[in-house]
mmCIF file of N, CA and C in Angstrom:
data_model
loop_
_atom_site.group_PDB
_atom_site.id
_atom_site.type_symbol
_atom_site.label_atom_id
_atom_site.label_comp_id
_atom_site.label_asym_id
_atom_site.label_seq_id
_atom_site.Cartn_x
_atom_site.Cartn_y
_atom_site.Cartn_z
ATOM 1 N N UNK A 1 177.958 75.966 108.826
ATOM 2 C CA UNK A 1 179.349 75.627 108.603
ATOM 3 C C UNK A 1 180.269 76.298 109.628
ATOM 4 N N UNK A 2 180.168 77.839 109.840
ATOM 5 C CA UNK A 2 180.888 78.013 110.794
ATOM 6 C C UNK A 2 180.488 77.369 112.601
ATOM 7 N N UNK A 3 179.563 77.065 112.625
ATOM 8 C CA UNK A 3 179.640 76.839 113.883
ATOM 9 C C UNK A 3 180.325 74.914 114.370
ATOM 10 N N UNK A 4 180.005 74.450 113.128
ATOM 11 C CA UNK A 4 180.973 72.740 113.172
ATOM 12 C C UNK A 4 182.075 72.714 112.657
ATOM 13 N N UNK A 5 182.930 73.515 112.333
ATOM 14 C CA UNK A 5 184.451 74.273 112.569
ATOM 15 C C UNK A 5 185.009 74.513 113.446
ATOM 16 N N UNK A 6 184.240 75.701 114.062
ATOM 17 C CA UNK A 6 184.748 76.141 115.496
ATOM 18 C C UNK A 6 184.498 75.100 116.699
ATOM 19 N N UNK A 7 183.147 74.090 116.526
ATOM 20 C CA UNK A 7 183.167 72.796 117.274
ATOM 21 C C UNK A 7 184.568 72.069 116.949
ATOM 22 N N UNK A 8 184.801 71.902 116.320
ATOM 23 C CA UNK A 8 185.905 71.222 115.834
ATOM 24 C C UNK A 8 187.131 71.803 116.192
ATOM 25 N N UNK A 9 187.300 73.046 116.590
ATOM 26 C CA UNK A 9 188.964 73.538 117.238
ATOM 27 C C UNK A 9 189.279 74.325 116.222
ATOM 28 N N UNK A 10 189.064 74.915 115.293
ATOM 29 C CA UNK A 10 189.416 76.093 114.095
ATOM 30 C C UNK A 10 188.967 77.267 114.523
ATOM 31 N N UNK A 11 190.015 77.955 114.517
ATOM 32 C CA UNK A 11 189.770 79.536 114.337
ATOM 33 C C UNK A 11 189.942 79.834 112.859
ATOM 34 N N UNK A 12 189.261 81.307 113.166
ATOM 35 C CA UNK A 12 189.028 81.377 111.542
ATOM 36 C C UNK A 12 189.767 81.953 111.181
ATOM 37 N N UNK A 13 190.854 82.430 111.182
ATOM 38 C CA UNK A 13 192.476 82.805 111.046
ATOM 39 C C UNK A 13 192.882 81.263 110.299
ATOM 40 N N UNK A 14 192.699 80.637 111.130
ATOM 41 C CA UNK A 14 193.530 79.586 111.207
ATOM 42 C C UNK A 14 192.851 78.515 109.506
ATOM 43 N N UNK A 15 191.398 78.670 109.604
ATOM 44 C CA UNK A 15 190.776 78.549 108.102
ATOM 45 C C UNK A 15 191.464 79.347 106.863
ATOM 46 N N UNK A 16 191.280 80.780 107.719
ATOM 47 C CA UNK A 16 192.294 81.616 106.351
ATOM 48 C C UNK A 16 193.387 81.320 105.623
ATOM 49 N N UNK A 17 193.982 80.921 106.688
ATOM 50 C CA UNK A 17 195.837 80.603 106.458
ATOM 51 C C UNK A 17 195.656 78.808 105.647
ATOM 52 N N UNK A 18 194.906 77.955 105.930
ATOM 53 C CA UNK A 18 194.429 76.676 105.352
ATOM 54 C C UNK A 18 193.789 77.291 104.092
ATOM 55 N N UNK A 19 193.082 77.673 103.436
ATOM 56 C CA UNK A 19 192.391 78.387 102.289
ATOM 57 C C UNK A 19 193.588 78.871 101.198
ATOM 58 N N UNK A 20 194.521 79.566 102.330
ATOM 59 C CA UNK A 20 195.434 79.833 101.266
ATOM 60 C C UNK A 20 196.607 79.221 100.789
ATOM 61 N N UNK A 21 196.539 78.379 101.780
ATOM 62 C CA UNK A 21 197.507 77.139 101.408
ATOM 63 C C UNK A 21 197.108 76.219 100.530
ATOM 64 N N UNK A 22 195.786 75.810 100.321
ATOM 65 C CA UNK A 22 195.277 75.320 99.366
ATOM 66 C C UNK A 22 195.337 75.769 98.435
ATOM 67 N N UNK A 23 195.424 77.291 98.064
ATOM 68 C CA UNK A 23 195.400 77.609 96.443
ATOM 69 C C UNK A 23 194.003 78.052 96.708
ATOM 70 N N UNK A 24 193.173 78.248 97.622
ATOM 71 C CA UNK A 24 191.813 78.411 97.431
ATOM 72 C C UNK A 24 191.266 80.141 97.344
ATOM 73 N N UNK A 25 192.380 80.784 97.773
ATOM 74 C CA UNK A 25 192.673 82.335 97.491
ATOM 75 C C UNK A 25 194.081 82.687 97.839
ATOM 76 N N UNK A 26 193.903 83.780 97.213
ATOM 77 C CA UNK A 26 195.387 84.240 96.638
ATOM 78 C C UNK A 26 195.979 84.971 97.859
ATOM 79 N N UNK A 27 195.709 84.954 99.101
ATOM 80 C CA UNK A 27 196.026 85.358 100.246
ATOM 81 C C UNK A 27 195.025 85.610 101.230
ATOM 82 N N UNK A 28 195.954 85.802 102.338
ATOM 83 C CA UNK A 28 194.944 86.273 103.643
ATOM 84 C C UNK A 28 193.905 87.415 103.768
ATOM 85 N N UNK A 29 194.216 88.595 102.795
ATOM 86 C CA UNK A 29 193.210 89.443 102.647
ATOM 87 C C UNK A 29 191.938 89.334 102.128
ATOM 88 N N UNK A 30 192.170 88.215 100.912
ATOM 89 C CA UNK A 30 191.427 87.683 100.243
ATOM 90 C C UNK A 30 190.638 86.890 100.916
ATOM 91 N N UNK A 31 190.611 85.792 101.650
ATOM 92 C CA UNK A 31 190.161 85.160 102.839
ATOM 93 C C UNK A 31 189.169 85.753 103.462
ATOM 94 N N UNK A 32 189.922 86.872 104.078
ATOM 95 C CA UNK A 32 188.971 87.550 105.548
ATOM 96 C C UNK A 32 187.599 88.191 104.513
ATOM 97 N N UNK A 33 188.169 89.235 103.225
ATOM 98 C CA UNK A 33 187.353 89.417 102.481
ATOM 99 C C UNK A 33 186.153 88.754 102.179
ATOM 100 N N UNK A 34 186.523 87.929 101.553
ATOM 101 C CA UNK A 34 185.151 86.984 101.193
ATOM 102 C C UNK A 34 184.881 86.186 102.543
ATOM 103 N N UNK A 35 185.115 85.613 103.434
ATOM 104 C CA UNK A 35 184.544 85.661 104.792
ATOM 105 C C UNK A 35 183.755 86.650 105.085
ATOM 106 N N UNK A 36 183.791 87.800 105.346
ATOM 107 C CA UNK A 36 183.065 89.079 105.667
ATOM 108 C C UNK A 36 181.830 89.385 104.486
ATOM 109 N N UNK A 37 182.604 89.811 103.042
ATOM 110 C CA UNK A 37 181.682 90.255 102.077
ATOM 111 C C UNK A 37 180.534 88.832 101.697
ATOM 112 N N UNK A 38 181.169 88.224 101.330
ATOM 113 C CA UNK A 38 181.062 86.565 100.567
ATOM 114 C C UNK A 38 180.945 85.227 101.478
ATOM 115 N N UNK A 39 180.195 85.273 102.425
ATOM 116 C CA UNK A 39 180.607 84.313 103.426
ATOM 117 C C UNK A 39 179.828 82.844 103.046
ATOM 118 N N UNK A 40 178.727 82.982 101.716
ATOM 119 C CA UNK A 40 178.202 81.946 101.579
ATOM 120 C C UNK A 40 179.622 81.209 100.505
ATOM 121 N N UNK A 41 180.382 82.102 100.121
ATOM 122 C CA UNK A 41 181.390 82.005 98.441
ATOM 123 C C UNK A 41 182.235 81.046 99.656
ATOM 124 N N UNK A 42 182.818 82.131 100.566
ATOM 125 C CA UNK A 42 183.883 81.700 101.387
ATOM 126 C C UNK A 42 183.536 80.049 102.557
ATOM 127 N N UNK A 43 182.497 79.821 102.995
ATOM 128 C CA UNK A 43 182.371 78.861 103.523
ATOM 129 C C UNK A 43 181.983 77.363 102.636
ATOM 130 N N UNK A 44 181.333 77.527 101.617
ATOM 131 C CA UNK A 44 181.592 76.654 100.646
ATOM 132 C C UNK A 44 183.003 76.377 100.288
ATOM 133 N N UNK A 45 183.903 77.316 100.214
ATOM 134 C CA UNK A 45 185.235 76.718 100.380
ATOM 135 C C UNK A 45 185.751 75.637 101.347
ATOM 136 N N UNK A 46 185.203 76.272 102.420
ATOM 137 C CA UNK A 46 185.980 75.268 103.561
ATOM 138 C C UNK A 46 184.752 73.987 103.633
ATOM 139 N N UNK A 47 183.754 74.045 103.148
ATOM 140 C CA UNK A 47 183.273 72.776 102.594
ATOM 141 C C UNK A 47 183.525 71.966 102.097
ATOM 142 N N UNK A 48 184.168 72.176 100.852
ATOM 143 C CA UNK A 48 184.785 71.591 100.131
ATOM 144 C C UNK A 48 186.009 71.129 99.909
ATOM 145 N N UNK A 49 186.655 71.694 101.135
ATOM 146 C CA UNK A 49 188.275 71.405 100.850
ATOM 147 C C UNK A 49 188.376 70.996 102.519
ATOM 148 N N UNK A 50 188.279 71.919 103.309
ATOM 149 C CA UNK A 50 188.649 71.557 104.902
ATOM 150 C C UNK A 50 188.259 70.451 105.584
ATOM 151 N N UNK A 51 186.475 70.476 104.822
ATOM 152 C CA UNK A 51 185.734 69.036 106.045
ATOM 153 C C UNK A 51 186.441 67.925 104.970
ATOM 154 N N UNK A 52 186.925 67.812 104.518
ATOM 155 C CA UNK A 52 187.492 66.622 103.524
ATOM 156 C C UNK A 52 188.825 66.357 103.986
ATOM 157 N N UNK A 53 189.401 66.612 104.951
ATOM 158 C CA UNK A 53 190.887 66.697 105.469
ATOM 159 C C UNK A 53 191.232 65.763 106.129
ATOM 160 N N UNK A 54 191.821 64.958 106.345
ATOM 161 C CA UNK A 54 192.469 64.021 107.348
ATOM 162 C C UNK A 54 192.336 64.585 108.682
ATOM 163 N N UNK A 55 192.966 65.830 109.102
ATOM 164 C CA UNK A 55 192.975 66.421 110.101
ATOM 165 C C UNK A 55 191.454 66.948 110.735
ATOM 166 N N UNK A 56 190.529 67.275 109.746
ATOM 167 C CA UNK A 56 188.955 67.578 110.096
ATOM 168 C C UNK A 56 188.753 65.974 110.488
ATOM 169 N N UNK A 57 189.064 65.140 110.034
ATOM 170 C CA UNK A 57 188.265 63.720 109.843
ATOM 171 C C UNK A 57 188.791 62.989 111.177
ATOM 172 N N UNK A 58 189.970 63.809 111.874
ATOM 173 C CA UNK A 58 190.552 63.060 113.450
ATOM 174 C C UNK A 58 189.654 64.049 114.146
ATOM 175 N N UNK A 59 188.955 65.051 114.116
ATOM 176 C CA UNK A 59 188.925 65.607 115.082
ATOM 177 C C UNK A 59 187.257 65.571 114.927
ATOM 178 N N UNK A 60 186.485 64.638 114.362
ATOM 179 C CA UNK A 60 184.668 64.267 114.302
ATOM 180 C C UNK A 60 184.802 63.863 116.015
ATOM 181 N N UNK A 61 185.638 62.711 116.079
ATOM 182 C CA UNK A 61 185.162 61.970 117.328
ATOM 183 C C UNK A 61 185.111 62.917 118.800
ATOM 184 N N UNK A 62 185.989 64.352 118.178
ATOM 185 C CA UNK A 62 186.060 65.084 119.409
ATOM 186 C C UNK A 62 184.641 66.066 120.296
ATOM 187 N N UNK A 63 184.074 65.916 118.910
ATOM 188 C CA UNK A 63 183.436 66.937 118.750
ATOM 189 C C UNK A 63 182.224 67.241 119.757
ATOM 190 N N UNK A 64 182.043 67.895 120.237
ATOM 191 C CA UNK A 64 180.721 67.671 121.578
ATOM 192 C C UNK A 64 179.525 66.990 120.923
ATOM 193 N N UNK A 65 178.972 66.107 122.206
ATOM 194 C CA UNK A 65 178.066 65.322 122.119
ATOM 195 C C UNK A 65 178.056 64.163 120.726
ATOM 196 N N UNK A 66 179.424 63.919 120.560
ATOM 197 C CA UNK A 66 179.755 63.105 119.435
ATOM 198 C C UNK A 66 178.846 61.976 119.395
ATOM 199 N N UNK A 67 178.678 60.917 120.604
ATOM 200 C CA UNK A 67 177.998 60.042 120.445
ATOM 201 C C UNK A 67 178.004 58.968 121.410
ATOM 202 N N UNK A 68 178.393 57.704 121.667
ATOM 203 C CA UNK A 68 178.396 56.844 122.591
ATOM 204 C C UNK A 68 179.523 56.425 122.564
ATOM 205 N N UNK A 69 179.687 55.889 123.708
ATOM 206 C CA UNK A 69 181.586 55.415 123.686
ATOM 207 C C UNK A 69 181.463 54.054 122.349
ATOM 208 N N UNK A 70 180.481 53.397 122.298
ATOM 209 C CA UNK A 70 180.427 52.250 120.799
ATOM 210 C C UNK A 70 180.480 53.673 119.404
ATOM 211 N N UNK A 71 180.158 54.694 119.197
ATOM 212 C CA UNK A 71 180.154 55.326 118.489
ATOM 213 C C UNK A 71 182.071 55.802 118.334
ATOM 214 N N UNK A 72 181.916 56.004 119.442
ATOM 215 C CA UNK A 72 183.312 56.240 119.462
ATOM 216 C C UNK A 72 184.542 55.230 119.507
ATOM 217 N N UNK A 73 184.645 54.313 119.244
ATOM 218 C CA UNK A 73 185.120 52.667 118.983
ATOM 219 C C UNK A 73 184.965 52.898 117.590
ATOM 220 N N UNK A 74 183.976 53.084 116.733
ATOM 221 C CA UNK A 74 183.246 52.729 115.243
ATOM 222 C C UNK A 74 183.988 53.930 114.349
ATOM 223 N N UNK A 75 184.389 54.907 115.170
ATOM 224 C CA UNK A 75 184.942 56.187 114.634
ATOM 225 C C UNK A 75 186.233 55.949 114.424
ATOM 226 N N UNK A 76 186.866 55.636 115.832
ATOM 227 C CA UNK A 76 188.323 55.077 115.669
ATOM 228 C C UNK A 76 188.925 53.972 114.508
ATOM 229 N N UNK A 77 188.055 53.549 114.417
ATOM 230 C CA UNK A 77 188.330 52.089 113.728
ATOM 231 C C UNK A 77 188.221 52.431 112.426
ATOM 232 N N UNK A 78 187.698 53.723 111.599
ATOM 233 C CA UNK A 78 187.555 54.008 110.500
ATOM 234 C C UNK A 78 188.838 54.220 110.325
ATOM 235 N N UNK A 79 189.536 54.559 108.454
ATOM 236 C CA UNK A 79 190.208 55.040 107.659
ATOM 237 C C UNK A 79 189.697 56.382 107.419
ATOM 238 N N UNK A 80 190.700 57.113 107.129
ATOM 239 C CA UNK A 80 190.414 58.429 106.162
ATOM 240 C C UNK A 80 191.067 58.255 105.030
ATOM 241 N N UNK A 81 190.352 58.004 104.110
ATOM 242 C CA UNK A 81 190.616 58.145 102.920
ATOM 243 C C UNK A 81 190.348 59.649 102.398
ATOM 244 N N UNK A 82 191.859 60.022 101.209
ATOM 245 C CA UNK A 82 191.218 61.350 100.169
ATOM 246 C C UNK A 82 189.999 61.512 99.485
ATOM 247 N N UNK A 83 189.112 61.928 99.209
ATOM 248 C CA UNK A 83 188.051 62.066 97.894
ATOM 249 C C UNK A 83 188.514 62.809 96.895
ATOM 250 N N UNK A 84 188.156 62.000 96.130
ATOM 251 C CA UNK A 84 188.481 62.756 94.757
ATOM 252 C C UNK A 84 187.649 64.405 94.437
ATOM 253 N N UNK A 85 188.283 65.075 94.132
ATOM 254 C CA UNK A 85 187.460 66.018 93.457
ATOM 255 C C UNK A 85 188.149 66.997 92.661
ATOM 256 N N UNK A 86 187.082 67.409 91.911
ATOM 257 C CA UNK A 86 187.614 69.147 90.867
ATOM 258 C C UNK A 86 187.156 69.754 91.742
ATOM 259 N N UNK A 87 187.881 70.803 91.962
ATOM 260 C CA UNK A 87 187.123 72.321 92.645
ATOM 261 C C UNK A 87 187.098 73.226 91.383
ATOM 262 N N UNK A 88 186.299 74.248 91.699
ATOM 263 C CA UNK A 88 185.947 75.374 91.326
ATOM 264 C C UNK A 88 186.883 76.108 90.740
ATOM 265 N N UNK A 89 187.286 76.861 89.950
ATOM 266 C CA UNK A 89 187.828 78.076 89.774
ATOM 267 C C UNK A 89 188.027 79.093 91.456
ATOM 268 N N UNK A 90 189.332 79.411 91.817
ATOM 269 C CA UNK A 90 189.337 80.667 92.906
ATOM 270 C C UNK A 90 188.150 81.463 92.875
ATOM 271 N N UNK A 91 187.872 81.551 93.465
ATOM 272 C CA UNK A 91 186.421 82.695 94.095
ATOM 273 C C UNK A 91 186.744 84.064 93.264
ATOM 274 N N UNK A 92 187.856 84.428 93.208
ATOM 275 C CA UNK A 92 188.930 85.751 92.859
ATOM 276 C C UNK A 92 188.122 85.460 91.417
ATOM 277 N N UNK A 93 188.312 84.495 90.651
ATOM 278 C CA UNK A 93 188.652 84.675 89.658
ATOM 279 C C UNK A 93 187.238 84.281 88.694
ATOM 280 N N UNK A 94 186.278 83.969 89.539
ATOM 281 C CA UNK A 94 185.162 83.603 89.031
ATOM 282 C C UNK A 94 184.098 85.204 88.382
ATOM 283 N N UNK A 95 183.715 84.919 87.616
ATOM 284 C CA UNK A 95 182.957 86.161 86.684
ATOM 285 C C UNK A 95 181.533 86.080 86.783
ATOM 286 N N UNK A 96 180.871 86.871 86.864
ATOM 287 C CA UNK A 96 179.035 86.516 86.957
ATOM 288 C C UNK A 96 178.895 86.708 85.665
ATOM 289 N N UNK A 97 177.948 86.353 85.485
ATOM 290 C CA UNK A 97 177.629 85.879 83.998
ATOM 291 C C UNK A 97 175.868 85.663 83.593
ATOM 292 N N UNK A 98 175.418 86.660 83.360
ATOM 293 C CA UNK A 98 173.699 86.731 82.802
ATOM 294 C C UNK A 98 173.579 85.708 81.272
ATOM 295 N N UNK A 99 172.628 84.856 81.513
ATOM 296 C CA UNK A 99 172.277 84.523 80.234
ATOM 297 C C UNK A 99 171.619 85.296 79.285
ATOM 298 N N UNK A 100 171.867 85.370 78.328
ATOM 299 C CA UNK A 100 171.676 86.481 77.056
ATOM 300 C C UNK A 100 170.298 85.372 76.666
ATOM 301 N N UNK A 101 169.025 86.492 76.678
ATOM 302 C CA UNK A 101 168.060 86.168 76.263
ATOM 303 C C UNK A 101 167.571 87.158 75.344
ATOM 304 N N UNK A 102 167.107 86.416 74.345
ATOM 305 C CA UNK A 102 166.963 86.809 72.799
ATOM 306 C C UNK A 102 165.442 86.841 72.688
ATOM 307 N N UNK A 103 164.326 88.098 72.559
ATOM 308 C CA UNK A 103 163.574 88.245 72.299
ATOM 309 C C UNK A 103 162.959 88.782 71.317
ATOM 310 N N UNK A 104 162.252 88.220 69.957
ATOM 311 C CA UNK A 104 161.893 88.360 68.731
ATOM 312 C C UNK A 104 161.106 89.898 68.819
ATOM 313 N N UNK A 105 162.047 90.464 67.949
ATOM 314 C CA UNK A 105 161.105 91.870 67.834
ATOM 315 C C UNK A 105 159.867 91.226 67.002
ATOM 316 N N UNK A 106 158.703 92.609 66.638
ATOM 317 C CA UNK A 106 157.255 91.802 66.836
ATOM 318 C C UNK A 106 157.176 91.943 65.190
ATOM 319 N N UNK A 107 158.155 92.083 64.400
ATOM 320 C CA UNK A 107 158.226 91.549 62.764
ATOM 321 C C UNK A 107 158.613 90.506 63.270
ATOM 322 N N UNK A 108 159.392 90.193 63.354
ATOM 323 C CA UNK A 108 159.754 88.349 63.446
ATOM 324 C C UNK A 108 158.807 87.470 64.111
ATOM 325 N N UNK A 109 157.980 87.572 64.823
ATOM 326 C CA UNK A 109 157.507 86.920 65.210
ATOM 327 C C UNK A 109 155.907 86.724 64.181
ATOM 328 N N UNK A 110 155.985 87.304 63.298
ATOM 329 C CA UNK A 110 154.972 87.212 62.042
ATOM 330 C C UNK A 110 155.039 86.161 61.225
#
């Protein structure tokens, strides 16, 4: 993920400041944070919200070794449409959570 971003013309500042404009964390500290600590938490973000963008979706055809100039005709000629989706709960705000497994002491199991 990070490296077909940065193909794409994003700095990762520039992801941060998009992340938090989305509502996708509660600021820029938060961002760089889970970038650094959390980078599988944090790039699933921009999975889910960035490559889905109008603005990600003009800038495929740019992208090195995109394809053939007919590839690039077939690209142009597309729409970007929104996708629908639910996201996640903020990264911030998500809780880990063990499933509680219940093992019969060895009267009960008589």
């Amino acid at each position: 993920m990070p490296e077909i971003v940065a193909l794409a013309g994003y700095e990762e500042e520039e992801i941060d400041v998009y992340l938090v404009s989305e509502g996708r964390f509660s600021g820029i500290e938060a961002a760089q944070r889970y970038r650094r600590d959390q980078p599988s938490t944090y790039w699933n973000e921009v999975q889910m919200t960035l490559l889905h963008t109008e603005q990600f979706f003009d800038r495929i055809g740019r992208l090195p070794g995109f394809g053939t100039a007919e590839d690039q005709a077939t690209m142009n000629a597309l729409r970007w449409e929104p996708r629908q989706q639910r996201l996640w709960t903020l990264p911030e705000q998500r809780t880990r959570s063990v499933p509680e497994i219940r093992v019969p002491a060895p009267s009960e199991r008589e």
